[in-house]
Amino acid sequence: MFARGLKRKCVGHEEDVEGALAGLKTVSSYSLQRQSLLDMSLVKLQLCHMLVEPNLCRSVLIANTVRQIQEEMTQDGTWRAVAPQAAGRAPLDRLVSTEILCRAAWEQEGACPAPGLGDGHTQGPVSDLCPVTSAQAPRHPQSSVWEMDGPRENRGSFHKSLDQIFETLETKNPSCMEELFSDVDSPYYDLDTVLTGMMGGARPGPCEGLEGLAPATPGPSASCKSDLGELDHVVEILVET
Amino acid sequence: HVSKFKILKYIYRKKLISFLFCLNYTADIISTVEFNHSGELLATGDKGGRVVIFQQEQENKIQSHSRGEYNVYSTFQSHEPEFDYLKSLEIEEKINKIRWLPQKNAAQFLLSTNDKTIKLWKISERDKRPEGYNLKEEDGRYRDPTTVTTLRVPVFRPMDLMVEASPRRIFANAHTYHINSISINSDYETYLSADDLRINLWHLEITDRSFNIVDIKPANMEELTEVITAAEFHPNSCNTFVYSSSKGTIRLCDMRASALCDRHSKLFEEPEDPSNRSFFSEIISSISDVKFSHSGRYMMTRDYLSVKIWDLNMENRPVETYQVHEYLRSKLCSLYENDCIFDKFECCWNGSDSVVMTGSYNNFFRMFDRNTKRDITLEASRENNKPRTVLKPRKVCASGKRKKDEISVDSLDFNKKILHTAWHPKENIIAVATTNNLYIFQDKVN
């Protein structure tokens, strides 16, 4: 029922059902899974912007999860060092992608964005993540001038580009985006697979060692085998870069 | 071996309530369920903005083996979809919560709310109408005064019962974020409404003004890490209320302390179990519902995997914890992927505060007896239950060999979730809402 599109790869520790992170056998496998979870979370936040009125509680919880992963990755040293010119603002930059991603969802009132995030975060950690963040970052300094329009403008352009991908969706009901992850109908299923399955295509899915999940049925995800490059490609479509 | 099993089954029946399946009502997606203070009326709200009220049959019609059944009493459109032109956003008409006022006269009053607007509805009965006017015909047409030769006094004659619902107050434009809770104060004059970041206090008579009593919106929205998930007034102390958060904390506030209750009087939080820590720890600790016991001494919270009972005098941990579906702990990543991890389950107390109930997946719902520490899993479905039959307990097999009649975790249907349940304030009658259906169960009387 769940774990659609997540292809289970035999990596030799299938019996691990502890669920505790300490139970994992290889560090690199854990890093990949953590990265997958991060990617999945960022995609979820992006889709948040598509909703007519995003659920604030859900957005905050996902953003906090992203922050946790980023903090852990920074402590591990797996987070790439920031560019020298932005080094002075490193603590803020680390978490900048979260702020940028969630801004449109939270700034419905047109609240003024903090001046401290005006610039300086166009390189460095942002480039490590999906191109989404680097695409949005250059827009950010400009959008601070038009507070009211900025977030909505971003949302509008998301609307347009995602429309190209979501042609198959017939209903005009905005909350259909919310149902994307839980709907069982096959057109939605394929879309869901594209968005989430590809993360688990060529490598273990995010759920494997992290939670000791029982194997999921392969299903259509077999045709969606992809690597990080293809995820970037899809995400580029999302931001019209 | 076999006899032991039989004995357990016998004890089970004696100690816990056996429920009969009584009523099934199909509707739009049900979004809230609430009994009134006497239990005679049961209100449901749905995604289409409609309210349907059921009424229990009166005593003189009851047969010996059951209590009165519930029949549809009134249906009305409470909220309509709206469009916020300033933000280019649609405002859903879905009813998030219904709360009944205690009955003061012949009419009934309830508050219903969607994401932005709260409405006070008056539900009144009309079973008589005046007949015998001199200047009007029975159909309402006016008579020619010159044709009137005699005068008569109009009298009230019985008519078919008509139940009318009319909006008496509309409390609007006070919430920027989505309203998740409303709660009527024990003074029966004021009530609170809570959204993701603020809680407002209203007077039932005054619609153009409300007082903000809690505001957790940060100056810089980018620092936002916590939201309000539920709020409720204490059942007896009119100055006390609690609100829960997405970080698993509950704050108890006293309105006498200051006008803006941003500083809590008590903070209830259980320290995290380090052995269970994962990236999903915060999400599953988020509290989806908080309910005071009828006595007012305890409060119950629902997070994703458990129900906790707190003694208001002890802040550092709950006094009781009940696992609702612990077998999902190893599936959290998948439940995060399909968004089920964000499902907001509600919980409720029985009239005597001895049993608590909450919903789960696969149309299962769970009850926990606080005294005997027994628990039971039941299923709300038409396929498996004929009316007037006793519900069979269900069991989920977490791992290993699945016994007969058990369901394995991987067969659970996560689209079939029971988020809303309600317990009659005085009797063992429960209302359970699956996605599209309302089930009412009563216990076996003999």
XYZ file of N, CA and C in Angstrom, chain A residues 18-23, chain B residues 270-279 281 329:
54
model
N 15.822 -2.878 13.069
C 15.883 -2.093 14.308
C 15.143 -0.785 14.161
N 15.387 -0.130 13.013
C 14.822 1.201 12.863
C 15.721 2.262 13.427
N 16.642 1.903 14.258
C 17.562 2.896 14.815
C 18.701 3.124 13.847
N 19.093 4.368 13.731
C 20.130 4.694 12.758
C 21.427 3.974 13.070
N 21.657 3.724 14.322
C 22.920 3.094 14.712
C 23.029 1.668 14.202
N 21.908 1.098 13.746
C 21.942 -0.288 13.306
C 22.476 -0.474 11.901
N 6.974 15.483 27.537
C 7.656 14.270 27.955
C 9.022 14.249 27.296
N 10.078 13.979 28.048
C 11.400 13.911 27.430
C 11.430 12.804 26.376
N 12.185 13.058 25.332
C 12.239 12.115 24.228
C 13.009 10.868 24.612
N 12.580 9.742 24.102
C 13.285 8.489 24.340
C 14.426 8.410 23.333
N 15.668 8.502 23.779
C 16.787 8.555 22.828
C 16.915 7.303 21.963
N 16.432 6.173 22.464
C 16.588 4.947 21.677
C 15.635 4.920 20.495
N 14.616 5.779 20.506
C 13.650 5.786 19.411
C 13.853 6.948 18.470
N 14.958 7.630 18.623
C 15.172 8.856 17.860
C 15.369 8.568 16.380
N 14.704 9.358 15.536
C 14.915 9.259 14.085
C 14.578 10.623 13.503
N 14.718 10.731 12.193
C 14.362 11.996 11.550
C 12.874 12.283 11.658
N 11.078 11.732 14.445
C 10.673 11.860 15.846
C 9.801 13.068 16.093
N 5.727 1.971 13.658
C 6.984 2.692 13.918
C 8.061 2.332 12.902
